[in-house]
Coordinates of N, CA, C and O in Angstrom, one line a residue:
X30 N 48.4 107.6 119.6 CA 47.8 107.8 120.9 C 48.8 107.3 122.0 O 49.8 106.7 121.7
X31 N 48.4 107.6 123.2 CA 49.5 107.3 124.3 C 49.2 106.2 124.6 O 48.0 106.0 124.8
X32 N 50.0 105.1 124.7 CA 50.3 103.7 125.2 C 51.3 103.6 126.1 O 52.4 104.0 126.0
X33 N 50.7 102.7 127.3 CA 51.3 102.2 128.3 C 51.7 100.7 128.5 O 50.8 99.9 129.0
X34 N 52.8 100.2 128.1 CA 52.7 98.5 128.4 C 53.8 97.8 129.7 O 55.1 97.9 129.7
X35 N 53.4 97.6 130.1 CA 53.9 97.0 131.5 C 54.4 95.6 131.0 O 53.8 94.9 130.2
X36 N 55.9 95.1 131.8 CA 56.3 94.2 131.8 C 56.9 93.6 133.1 O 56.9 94.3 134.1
X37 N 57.4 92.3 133.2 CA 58.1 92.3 134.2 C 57.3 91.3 135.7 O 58.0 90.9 136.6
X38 N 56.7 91.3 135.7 CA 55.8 90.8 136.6 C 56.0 89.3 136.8 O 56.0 88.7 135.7
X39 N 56.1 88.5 138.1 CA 56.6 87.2 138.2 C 56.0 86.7 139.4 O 55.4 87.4 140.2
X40 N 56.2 85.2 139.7 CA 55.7 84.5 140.9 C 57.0 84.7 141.7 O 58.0 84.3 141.0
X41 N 57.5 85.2 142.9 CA 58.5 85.3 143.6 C 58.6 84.5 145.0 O 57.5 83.9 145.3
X42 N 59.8 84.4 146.0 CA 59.6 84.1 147.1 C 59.5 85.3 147.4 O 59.3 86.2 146.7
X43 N 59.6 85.3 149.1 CA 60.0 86.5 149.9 C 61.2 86.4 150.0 O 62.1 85.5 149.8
X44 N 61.3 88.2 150.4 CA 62.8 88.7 149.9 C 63.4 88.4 148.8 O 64.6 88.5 148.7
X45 N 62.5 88.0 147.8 CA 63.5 88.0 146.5 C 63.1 89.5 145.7 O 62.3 90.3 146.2
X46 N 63.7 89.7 144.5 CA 63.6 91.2 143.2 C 62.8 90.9 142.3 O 62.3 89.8 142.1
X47 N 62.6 91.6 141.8 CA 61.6 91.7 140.5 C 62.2 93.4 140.1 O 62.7 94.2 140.9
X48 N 62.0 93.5 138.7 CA 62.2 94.8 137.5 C 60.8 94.1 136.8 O 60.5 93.1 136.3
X49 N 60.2 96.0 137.1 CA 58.9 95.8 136.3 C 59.1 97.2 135.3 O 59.6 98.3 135.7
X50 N 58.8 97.0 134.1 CA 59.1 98.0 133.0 C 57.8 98.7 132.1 O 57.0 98.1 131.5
X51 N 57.9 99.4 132.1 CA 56.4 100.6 131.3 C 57.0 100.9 130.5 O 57.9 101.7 130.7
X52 N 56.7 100.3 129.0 CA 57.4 101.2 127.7 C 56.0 102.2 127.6 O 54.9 101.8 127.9
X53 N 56.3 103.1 127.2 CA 55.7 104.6 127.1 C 55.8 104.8 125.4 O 56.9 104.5 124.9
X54 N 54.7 105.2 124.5 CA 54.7 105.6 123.1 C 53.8 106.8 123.2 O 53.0 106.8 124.2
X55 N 53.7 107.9 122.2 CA 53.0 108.3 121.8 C 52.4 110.0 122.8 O 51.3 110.5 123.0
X56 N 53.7 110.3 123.4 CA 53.8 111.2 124.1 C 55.1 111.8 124.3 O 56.0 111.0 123.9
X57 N 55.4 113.4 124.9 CA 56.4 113.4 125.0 C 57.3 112.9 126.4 O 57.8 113.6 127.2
X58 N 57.4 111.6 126.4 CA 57.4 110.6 128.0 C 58.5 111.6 128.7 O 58.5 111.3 129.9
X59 N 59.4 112.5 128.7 CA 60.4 113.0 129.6 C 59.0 114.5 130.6 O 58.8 114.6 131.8
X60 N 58.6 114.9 129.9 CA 57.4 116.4 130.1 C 56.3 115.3 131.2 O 56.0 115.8 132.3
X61 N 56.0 114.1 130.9 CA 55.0 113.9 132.3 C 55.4 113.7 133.1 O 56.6 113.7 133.4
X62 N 54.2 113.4 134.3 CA 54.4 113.0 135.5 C 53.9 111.9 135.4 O 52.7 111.8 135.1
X63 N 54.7 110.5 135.8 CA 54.2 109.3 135.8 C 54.5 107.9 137.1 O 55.7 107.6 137.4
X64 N 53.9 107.6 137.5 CA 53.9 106.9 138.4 C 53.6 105.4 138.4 O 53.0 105.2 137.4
X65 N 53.7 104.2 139.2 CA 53.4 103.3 139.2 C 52.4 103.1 140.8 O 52.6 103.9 141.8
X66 N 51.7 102.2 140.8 CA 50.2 101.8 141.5 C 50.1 100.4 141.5 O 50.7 99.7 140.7
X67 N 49.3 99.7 142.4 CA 49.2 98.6 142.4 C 47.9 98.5 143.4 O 47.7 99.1 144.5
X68 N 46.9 97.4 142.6 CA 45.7 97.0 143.0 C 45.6 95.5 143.5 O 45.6 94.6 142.7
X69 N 45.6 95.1 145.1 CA 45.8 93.8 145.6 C 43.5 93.4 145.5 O 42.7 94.2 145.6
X70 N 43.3 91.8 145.1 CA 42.2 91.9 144.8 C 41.4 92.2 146.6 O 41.5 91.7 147.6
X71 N 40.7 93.1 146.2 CA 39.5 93.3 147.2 C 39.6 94.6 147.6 O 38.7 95.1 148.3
X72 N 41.0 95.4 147.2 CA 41.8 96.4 147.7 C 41.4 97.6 146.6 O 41.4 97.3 145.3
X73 N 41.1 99.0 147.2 CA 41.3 99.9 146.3 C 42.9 100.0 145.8 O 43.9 99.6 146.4
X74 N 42.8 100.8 144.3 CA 44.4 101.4 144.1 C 44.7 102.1 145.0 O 44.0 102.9 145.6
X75 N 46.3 101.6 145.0 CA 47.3 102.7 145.5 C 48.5 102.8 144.8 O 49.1 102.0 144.0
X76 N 49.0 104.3 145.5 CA 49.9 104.6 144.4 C 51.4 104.1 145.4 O 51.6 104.5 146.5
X77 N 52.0 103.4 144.8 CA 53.2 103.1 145.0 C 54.6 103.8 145.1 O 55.5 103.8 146.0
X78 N 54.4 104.6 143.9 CA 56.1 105.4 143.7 C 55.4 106.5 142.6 O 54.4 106.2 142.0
X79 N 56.2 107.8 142.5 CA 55.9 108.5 141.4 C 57.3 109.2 141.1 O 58.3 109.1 141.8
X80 N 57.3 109.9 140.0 CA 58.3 110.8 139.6 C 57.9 111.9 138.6 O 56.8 111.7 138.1
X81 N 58.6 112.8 138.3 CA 57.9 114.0 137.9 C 58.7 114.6 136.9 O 59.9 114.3 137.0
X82 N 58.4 115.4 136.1 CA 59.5 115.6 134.9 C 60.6 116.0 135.2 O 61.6 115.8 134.5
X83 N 60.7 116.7 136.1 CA 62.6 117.0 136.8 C 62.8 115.8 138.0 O 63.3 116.0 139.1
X84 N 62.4 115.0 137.5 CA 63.6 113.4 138.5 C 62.8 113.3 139.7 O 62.7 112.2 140.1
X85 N 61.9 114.4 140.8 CA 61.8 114.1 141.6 C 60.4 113.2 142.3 O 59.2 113.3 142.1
X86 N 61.2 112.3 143.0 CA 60.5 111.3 143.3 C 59.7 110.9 144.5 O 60.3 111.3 145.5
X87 N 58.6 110.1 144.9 CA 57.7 109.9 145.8 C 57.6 108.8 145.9 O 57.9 108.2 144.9
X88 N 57.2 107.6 147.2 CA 57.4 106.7 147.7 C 56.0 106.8 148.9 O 55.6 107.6 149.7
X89 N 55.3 105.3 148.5 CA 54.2 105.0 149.6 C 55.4 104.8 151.0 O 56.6 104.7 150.6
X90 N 55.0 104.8 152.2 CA 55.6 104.1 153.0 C 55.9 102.8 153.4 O 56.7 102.4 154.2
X91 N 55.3 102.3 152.8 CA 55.4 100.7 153.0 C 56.3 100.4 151.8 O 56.2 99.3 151.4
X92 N 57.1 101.0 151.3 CA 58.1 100.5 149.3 C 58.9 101.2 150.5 O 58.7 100.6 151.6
X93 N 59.6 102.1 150.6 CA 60.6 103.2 150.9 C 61.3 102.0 151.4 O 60.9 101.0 152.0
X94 N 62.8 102.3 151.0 CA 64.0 101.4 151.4 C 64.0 100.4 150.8 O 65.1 99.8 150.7
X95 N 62.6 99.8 149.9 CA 62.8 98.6 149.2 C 62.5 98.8 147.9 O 62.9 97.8 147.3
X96 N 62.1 99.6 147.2 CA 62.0 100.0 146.0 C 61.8 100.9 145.5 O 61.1 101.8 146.1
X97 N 62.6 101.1 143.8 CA 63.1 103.0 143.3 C 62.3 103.0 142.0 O 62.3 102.0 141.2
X98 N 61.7 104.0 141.7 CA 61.5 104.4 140.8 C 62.4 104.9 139.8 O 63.4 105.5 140.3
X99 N 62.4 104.9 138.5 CA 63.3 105.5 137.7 C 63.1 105.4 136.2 O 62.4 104.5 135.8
X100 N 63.7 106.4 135.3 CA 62.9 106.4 134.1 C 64.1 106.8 133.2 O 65.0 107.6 133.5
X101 N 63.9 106.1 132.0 CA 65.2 106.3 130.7 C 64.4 107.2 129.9 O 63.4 106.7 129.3
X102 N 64.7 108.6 129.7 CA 64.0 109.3 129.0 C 64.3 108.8 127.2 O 63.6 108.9 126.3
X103 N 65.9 108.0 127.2 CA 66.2 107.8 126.2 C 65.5 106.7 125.1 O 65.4 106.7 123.9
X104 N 65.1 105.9 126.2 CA 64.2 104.7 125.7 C 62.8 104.9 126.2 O 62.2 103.9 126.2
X105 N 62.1 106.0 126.6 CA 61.1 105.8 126.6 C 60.2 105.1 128.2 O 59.0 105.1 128.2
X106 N 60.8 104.7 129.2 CA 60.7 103.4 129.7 C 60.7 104.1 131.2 O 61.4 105.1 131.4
X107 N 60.0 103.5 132.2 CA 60.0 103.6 133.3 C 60.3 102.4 134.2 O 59.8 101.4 133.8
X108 N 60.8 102.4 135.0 CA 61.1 101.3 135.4 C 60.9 101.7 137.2 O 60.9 102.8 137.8
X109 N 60.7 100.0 137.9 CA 60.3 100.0 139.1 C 61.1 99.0 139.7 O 60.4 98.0 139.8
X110 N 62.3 98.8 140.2 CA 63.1 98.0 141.0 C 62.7 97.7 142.7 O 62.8 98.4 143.6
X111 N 62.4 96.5 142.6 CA 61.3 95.7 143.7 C 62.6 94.7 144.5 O 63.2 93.8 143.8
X112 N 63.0 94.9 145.7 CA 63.6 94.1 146.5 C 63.2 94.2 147.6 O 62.5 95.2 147.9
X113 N 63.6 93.2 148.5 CA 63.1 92.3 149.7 C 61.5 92.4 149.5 O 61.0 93.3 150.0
X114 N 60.7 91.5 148.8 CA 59.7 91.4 148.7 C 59.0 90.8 149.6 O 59.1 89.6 150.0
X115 N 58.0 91.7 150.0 CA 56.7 90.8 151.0 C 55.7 90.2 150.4 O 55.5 90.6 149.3
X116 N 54.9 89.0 151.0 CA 53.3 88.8 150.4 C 52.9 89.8 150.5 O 52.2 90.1 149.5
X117 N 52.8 90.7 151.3 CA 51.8 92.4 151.3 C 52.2 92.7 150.2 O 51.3 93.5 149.7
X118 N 53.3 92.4 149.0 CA 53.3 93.5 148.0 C 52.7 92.7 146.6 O 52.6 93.3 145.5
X119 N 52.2 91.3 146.9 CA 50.8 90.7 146.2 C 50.3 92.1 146.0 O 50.0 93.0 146.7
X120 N 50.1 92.0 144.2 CA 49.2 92.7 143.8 C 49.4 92.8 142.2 O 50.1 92.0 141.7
X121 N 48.7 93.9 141.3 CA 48.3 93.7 140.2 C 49.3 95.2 139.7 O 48.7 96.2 139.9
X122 N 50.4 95.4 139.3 CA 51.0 96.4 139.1 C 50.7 97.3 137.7 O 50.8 96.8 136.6
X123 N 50.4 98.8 138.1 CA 50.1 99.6 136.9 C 51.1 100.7 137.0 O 51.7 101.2 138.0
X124 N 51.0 100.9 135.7 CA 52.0 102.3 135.5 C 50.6 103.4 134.9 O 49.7 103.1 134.2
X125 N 51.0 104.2 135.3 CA 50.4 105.6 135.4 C 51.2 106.8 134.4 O 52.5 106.7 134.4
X126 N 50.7 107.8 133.8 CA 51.2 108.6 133.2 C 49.7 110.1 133.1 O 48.5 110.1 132.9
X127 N 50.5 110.9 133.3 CA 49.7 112.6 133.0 C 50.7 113.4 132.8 O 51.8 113.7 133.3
X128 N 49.8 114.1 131.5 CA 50.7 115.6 131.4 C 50.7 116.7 131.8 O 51.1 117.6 131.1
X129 N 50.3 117.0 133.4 CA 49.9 117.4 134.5 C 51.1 117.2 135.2 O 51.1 116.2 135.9
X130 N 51.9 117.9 135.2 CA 53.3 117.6 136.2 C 53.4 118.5 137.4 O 54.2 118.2 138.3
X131 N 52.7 119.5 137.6 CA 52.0 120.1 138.7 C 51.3 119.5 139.9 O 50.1 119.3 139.7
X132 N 52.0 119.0 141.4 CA 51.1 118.4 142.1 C 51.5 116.5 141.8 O 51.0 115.6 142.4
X133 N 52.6 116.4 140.8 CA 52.8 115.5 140.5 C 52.8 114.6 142.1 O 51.8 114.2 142.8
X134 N 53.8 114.6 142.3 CA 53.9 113.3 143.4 C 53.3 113.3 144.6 O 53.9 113.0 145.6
X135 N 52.1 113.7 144.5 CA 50.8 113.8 145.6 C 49.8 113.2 144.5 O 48.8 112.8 145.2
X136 N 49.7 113.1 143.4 CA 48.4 112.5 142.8 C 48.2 111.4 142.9 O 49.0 110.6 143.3
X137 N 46.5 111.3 142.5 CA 45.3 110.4 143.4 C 45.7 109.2 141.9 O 46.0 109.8 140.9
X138 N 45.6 108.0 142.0 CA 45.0 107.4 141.0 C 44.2 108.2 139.8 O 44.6 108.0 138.6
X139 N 43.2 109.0 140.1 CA 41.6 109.3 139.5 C 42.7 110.4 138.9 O 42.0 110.9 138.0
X140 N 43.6 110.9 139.0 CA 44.2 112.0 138.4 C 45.5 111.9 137.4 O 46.2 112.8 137.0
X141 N 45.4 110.3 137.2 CA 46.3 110.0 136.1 C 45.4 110.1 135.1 O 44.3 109.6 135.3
X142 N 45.5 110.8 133.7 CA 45.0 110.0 132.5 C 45.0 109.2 131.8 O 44.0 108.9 131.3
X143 N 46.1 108.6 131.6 CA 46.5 107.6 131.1 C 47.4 106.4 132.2 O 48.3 106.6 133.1
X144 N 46.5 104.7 131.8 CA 47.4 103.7 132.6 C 47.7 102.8 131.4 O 47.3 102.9 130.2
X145 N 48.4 101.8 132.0 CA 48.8 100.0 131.1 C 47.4 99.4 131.7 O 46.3 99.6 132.4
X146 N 48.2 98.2 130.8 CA 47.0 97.0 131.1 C 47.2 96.0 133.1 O 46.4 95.3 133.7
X147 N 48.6 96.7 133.4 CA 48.8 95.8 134.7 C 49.7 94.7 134.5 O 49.5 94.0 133.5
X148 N 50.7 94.4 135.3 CA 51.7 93.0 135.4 C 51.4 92.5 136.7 O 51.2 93.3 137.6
X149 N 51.2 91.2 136.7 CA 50.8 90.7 137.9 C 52.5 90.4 139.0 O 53.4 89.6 138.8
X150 N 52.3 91.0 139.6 CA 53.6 90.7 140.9 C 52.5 89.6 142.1 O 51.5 90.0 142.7
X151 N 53.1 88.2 142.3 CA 52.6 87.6 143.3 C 54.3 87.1 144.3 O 55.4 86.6 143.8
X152 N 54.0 87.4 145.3 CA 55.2 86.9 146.5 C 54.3 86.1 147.3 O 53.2 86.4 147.7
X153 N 55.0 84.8 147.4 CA 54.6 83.9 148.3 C 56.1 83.8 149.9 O 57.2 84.3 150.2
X154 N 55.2 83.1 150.3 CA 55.8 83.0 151.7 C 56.8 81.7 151.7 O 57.5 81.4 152.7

């Protein structure tokens, strides 16, 4: 079955990096459209970054300039490269996956099928 496991997640300053990592099993991970999301407590999800089975990619406005999405078809693995970090970017990080690559980098949360369990990213001040 399809598994999502998130790694990567740390207590940070501001303006420091973080690499958050989604190993992917049990699909053909290059064919989806998969994305990363993040839920701050009190806060609905939102979608952070996506990418789509031919490379191209989507960005919230609030990441753009500070962090890329990107994915090793070879290893399976999605990855999410986080610099100049804000406390705004406090939150609960998920990786997202569908085999729906149609509409990919406009989808809602509720239109992923498959997520991880979440890595917690906290930035203090």
């Amino acid at each position: 079955q399809v598994q999502l496991v998130e790694s990567g997640g740390d207590s940070v300053q501001a303006g420091g990096s973080l690499r958050l990592s989604c190993a992917a099993s049990g699909y053909t991970f290059s064919r989806y459209c998969m994305g990363w999301f993040r839920q701050a407590p009190g806060k609905e999800r939102e979608g952070v970054a996506r990418v789509d089975s031919l490379g191209a990619k989507n960005y919230a406005d609030s990441v753009k300039g500070r962090f890329t999405i990107s994915k090793d078809s070879a290893k399976n693995t999605l990855y999410l490269e986080m610099s100049s970090l804000k406390p705004e970017d406090t939150a609960m990080y998920y990786c997202a996956a569908d085999p729906g690559d149609w509409g990919c980098l406009v989808k809602r949360p509720t239109q992923f099928k498959y997520w991880g369990q979440g890595t917690q990213v906290t930035v203090s001040s």
